[in-house]
PDB file of C-alpha atoms in Angstrom:
ATOM      1  CA  MET A   1      42.591  47.562 -77.831  1.00  0.00           C
ATOM      2  CA  PRO A   2      45.225  50.259 -78.491  1.00  0.00           C
ATOM      3  CA  VAL A   3      45.890  53.015 -75.973  1.00  0.00           C
ATOM      4  CA  THR A   4      45.870  56.553 -77.369  1.00  0.00           C
ATOM      5  CA  PHE A   5      49.010  58.550 -76.609  1.00  0.00           C
ATOM      6  CA  PRO A   6      48.124  62.100 -75.458  1.00  0.00           C
ATOM      7  CA  SER A   7      47.944  64.716 -78.221  1.00  0.00           C
ATOM      8  CA  ILE A   8      50.845  66.903 -77.054  1.00  0.00           C
ATOM      9  CA  THR A   9      53.362  68.431 -79.452  1.00  0.00           C
ATOM     10  CA  PRO A  10      56.910  67.425 -78.474  1.00  0.00           C
ATOM     11  CA  SER A  11      59.684  69.994 -78.222  1.00  0.00           C
ATOM     12  CA  SER A  12      62.184  67.457 -79.562  1.00  0.00           C
ATOM     13  CA  ARG A  13      61.959  64.275 -81.577  1.00  0.00           C
ATOM     14  CA  SER A  14      64.634  61.754 -82.503  1.00  0.00           C
ATOM     15  CA  PHE A  15      63.975  58.906 -84.934  1.00  0.00           C
ATOM     16  CA  LYS A  16      66.001  55.792 -85.647  1.00  0.00           C
ATOM     17  CA  ALA A  17      64.914  54.088 -88.889  1.00  0.00           C
ATOM     18  CA  PRO A  18      63.675  50.475 -88.838  1.00  0.00           C
ATOM     19  CA  ARG A  19      66.248  47.699 -89.038  1.00  0.00           C
ATOM     20  CA  TRP A  20      66.235  44.872 -91.536  1.00  0.00           C
ATOM     21  CA  PRO A  21      66.599  41.452 -89.861  1.00  0.00           C
ATOM     22  CA  THR A  22      70.094  40.442 -90.959  1.00  0.00           C
ATOM     23  CA  SER A  23      73.105  38.633 -89.633  1.00  0.00           C
ATOM     24  CA  GLY A  24      76.658  38.518 -90.874  1.00  0.00           C
ATOM     25  CA  ILE A  25      79.750  36.433 -90.543  1.00  0.00           C
ATOM     26  CA  THR A  26      83.350  37.126 -91.543  1.00  0.00           C
ATOM     27  CA  SER A  27      85.506  34.202 -92.599  1.00  0.00           C
ATOM     28  CA  GLN A  28      89.157  33.766 -91.657  1.00  0.00           C
ATOM     29  CA  SER A  29      90.130  35.126 -95.077  1.00  0.00           C
ATOM     30  CA  GLY A  30      88.234  38.349 -94.356  1.00  0.00           C
ATOM     31  CA  VAL A  31      85.259  37.720 -96.670  1.00  0.00           C
ATOM     32  CA  THR A  32      81.973  38.879 -95.125  1.00  0.00           C
ATOM     33  CA  THR A  33      78.651  37.243 -95.894  1.00  0.00           C
ATOM     34  CA  ARG A  34      75.311  38.766 -94.895  1.00  0.00           C
ATOM     35  CA  ARG A  35      71.958  36.993 -94.659  1.00  0.00           C
ATOM     36  CA  LEU A  36      68.527  38.649 -94.795  1.00  0.00           C
ATOM     37  CA  TRP A  37      66.062  36.853 -92.495  1.00  0.00           C
ATOM     38  CA  GLY A  38      62.789  38.638 -93.258  1.00  0.00           C
ATOM     39  CA  SER A  39      60.795  40.554 -95.805  1.00  0.00           C
ATOM     40  CA  ARG A  40      60.129  43.705 -93.761  1.00  0.00           C
ATOM     41  CA  PRO A  41      62.155  45.978 -91.518  1.00  0.00           C
ATOM     42  CA  SER A  42      61.011  46.569 -87.953  1.00  0.00           C
ATOM     43  CA  GLN A  43      61.836  48.160 -84.634  1.00  0.00           C
ATOM     44  CA  PRO A  44      62.172  51.821 -85.535  1.00  0.00           C
ATOM     45  CA  GLU A  45      62.696  53.933 -82.423  1.00  0.00           C
ATOM     46  CA  LEU A  46      61.098  57.274 -81.652  1.00  0.00           C
ATOM     47  CA  SER A  47      62.401  59.345 -78.733  1.00  0.00           C
ATOM     48  CA  LEU A  48      60.246  62.280 -77.700  1.00  0.00           C
ATOM     49  CA  GLY A  49      61.055  65.197 -75.431  1.00  0.00           C
ATOM     50  CA  PHE A  50      58.365  67.390 -73.912  1.00  0.00           C
ATOM     51  CA  ASP A  51      59.967  70.417 -72.283  1.00  0.00           C
ATOM     52  CA  ASN A  52      58.258  72.743 -69.824  1.00  0.00           C
ATOM     53  CA  ILE A  53      54.807  71.178 -70.218  1.00  0.00           C
ATOM     54  CA  ALA A  54      52.013  71.444 -67.666  1.00  0.00           C
ATOM     55  CA  ASP A  55      52.134  68.817 -64.925  1.00  0.00           C
ATOM     56  CA  ASP A  56      48.641  67.720 -66.004  1.00  0.00           C
ATOM     57  CA  ASN A  57      50.007  66.855 -69.469  1.00  0.00           C
ATOM     58  CA  ALA A  58      52.909  64.971 -67.878  1.00  0.00           C
ATOM     59  CA  ALA A  59      50.330  63.023 -65.868  1.00  0.00           C
ATOM     60  CA  LEU A  60      48.480  62.171 -69.119  1.00  0.00           C
ATOM     61  CA  ILE A  61      51.669  60.598 -70.492  1.00  0.00           C
ATOM     62  CA  ALA A  62      52.174  58.642 -67.253  1.00  0.00           C
ATOM     63  CA  GLN A  63      48.538  57.517 -67.422  1.00  0.00           C
ATOM     64  CA  ALA A  64      48.967  56.328 -71.033  1.00  0.00           C
ATOM     65  CA  TYR A  65      52.023  54.299 -69.947  1.00  0.00           C
ATOM     66  CA  ASN A  66      50.027  52.798 -67.093  1.00  0.00           C
ATOM     67  CA  SER A  67      47.025  52.030 -69.346  1.00  0.00           C
ATOM     68  CA  ALA A  68      49.326  50.371 -71.904  1.00  0.00           C
ATOM     69  CA  LYS A  69      50.859  48.288 -69.097  1.00  0.00           C
ATOM     70  CA  GLY A  70      54.315  49.392 -70.172  1.00  0.00           C
ATOM     71  CA  ALA A  71      55.411  47.815 -73.435  1.00  0.00           C
ATOM     72  CA  THR A  72      52.454  45.394 -73.516  1.00  0.00           C
ATOM     73  CA  THR A  73      49.624  47.210 -75.320  1.00  0.00           C
ATOM     74  CA  ASP A  74      50.084  49.004 -78.642  1.00  0.00           C
ATOM     75  CA  LEU A  75      49.607  52.746 -79.001  1.00  0.00           C
ATOM     76  CA  THR A  76      47.675  55.002 -81.318  1.00  0.00           C
ATOM     77  CA  LEU A  77      49.927  57.975 -82.058  1.00  0.00           C
ATOM     78  CA  PRO A  78      48.261  61.369 -82.646  1.00  0.00           C
ATOM     79  CA  ALA A  79      49.319  63.688 -85.474  1.00  0.00           C
ATOM     80  CA  ALA A  80      50.600  66.196 -82.880  1.00  0.00           C
ATOM     81  CA  LEU A  81      53.655  63.970 -82.283  1.00  0.00           C
ATOM     82  CA  PHE A  82      54.744  64.586 -85.880  1.00  0.00           C
ATOM     83  CA  SER A  83      53.992  68.308 -85.932  1.00  0.00           C
ATOM     84  CA  GLY A  84      56.448  70.213 -88.104  1.00  0.00           C
ATOM     85  CA  ALA A  85      57.561  67.173 -90.134  1.00  0.00           C
ATOM     86  CA  SER A  86      56.822  66.987 -93.861  1.00  0.00           C
ATOM     87  CA  SER A  87      54.215  64.470 -94.998  1.00  0.00           C
ATOM     88  CA  THR A  88      56.964  62.359 -96.576  1.00  0.00           C
ATOM     89  CA  LEU A  89      58.956  62.218 -93.333  1.00  0.00           C
ATOM     90  CA  THR A  90      55.791  61.598 -91.319  1.00  0.00           C
ATOM     91  CA  THR A  91      55.219  58.337 -93.217  1.00  0.00           C
ATOM     92  CA  TRP A  92      58.584  57.168 -91.859  1.00  0.00           C
ATOM     93  CA  LEU A  93      57.960  58.500 -88.374  1.00  0.00           C
ATOM     94  CA  ASP A  94      54.543  56.854 -88.024  1.00  0.00           C
ATOM     95  CA  GLY A  95      55.752  53.556 -89.510  1.00  0.00           C
ATOM     96  CA  SER A  96      53.525  53.516 -92.602  1.00  0.00           C
ATOM     97  CA  ALA A  97      56.450  53.861 -95.057  1.00  0.00           C
ATOM     98  CA  THR A  98      57.570  50.297 -94.376  1.00  0.00           C
ATOM     99  CA  GLY A  99      54.157  48.710 -94.890  1.00  0.00           C
ATOM    100  CA  ALA A 100      51.432  47.342 -92.683  1.00  0.00           C
ATOM    101  CA  GLY A 101      52.050  45.439 -89.508  1.00  0.00           C
ATOM    102  CA  LEU A 102      54.120  47.829 -87.398  1.00  0.00           C
ATOM    103  CA  LYS A 103      52.570  48.747 -84.062  1.00  0.00           C
ATOM    104  CA  TRP A 104      54.001  51.355 -81.687  1.00  0.00           C
ATOM    105  CA  PHE A 105      54.668  50.526 -78.038  1.00  0.00           C
ATOM    106  CA  PHE A 106      56.346  52.218 -75.110  1.00  0.00           C
ATOM    107  CA  GLY A 107      59.989  51.155 -74.865  1.00  0.00           C
ATOM    108  CA  GLU A 108      61.237  48.991 -72.028  1.00  0.00           C
ATOM    109  CA  ASP A 109      62.068  52.050 -69.912  1.00  0.00           C
ATOM    110  CA  PRO A 110      59.122  54.028 -68.512  1.00  0.00           C
ATOM    111  CA  PRO A 111      58.734  57.730 -69.314  1.00  0.00           C
ATOM    112  CA  SER A 112      60.907  59.972 -67.156  1.00  0.00           C
ATOM    113  CA  ILE A 113      59.347  63.060 -65.595  1.00  0.00           C
ATOM    114  CA  GLU A 114      61.405  65.768 -63.955  1.00  0.00           C
ATOM    115  CA  SER A 115      60.594  69.186 -62.589  1.00  0.00           C
ATOM    116  CA  SER A 116      61.410  71.965 -65.025  1.00  0.00           C
ATOM    117  CA  GLY A 117      62.181  74.416 -62.231  1.00  0.00           C
ATOM    118  CA  SER A 118      58.895  76.263 -62.660  1.00  0.00           C
ATOM    119  CA  PRO A 119      55.970  75.369 -60.408  1.00  0.00           C
ATOM    120  CA  GLY A 120      53.438  73.153 -62.160  1.00  0.00           C
ATOM    121  CA  ARG A 121      55.761  72.465 -65.128  1.00  0.00           C
ATOM    122  CA  SER A 122      57.690  69.327 -66.067  1.00  0.00           C
ATOM    123  CA  ASN A 123      60.099  67.902 -68.626  1.00  0.00           C
ATOM    124  CA  VAL A 124      59.184  64.444 -69.928  1.00  0.00           C
ATOM    125  CA  ARG A 125      61.237  61.957 -71.975  1.00  0.00           C
ATOM    126  CA  VAL A 126      59.532  59.051 -73.740  1.00  0.00           C
ATOM    127  CA  ALA A 127      61.008  56.222 -75.820  1.00  0.00           C
ATOM    128  CA  LEU A 128      58.730  54.373 -78.257  1.00  0.00           C
ATOM    129  CA  ILE A 129      59.473  51.361 -80.457  1.00  0.00           C
ATOM    130  CA  ALA A 130      57.456  49.856 -83.298  1.00  0.00           C
ATOM    131  CA  GLU A 131      57.328  46.091 -83.610  1.00  0.00           C
ATOM    132  CA  LEU A 132      55.785  43.551 -85.947  1.00  0.00           C
ATOM    133  CA  ARG A 133      53.228  41.805 -83.757  1.00  0.00           C
ATOM    134  CA  LEU A 134      50.099  39.792 -84.418  1.00  0.00           C
TER     135      LEU A 134
END
């Protein structure tokens, strides 16, 4: 059962589009050949920054990571994560532009939480990746 990521609007968002499964080889003469190995792209990356948020919200993100057992259980992403993006861009950010089958997970590195310098406030960095999984 998916874990719901907390509904907190990020202060920064960075997206890396999904990759097509390809490989390439260059011959001695310099000719390059590329091979497509699948019918759908996968593994888009979404990096989120939450600056100067309440410590309780930072704890919610840590709890979601713990509930998902790291990169094991898929996530349900709330609309707040895509706040400010057009509907067209949101379809890329949430993974629906590339078709069904993509599920979001925490990346291999856990979220990082640091003090923002103000009591009760934190800065959080989260890396998410979407994968084709059964």
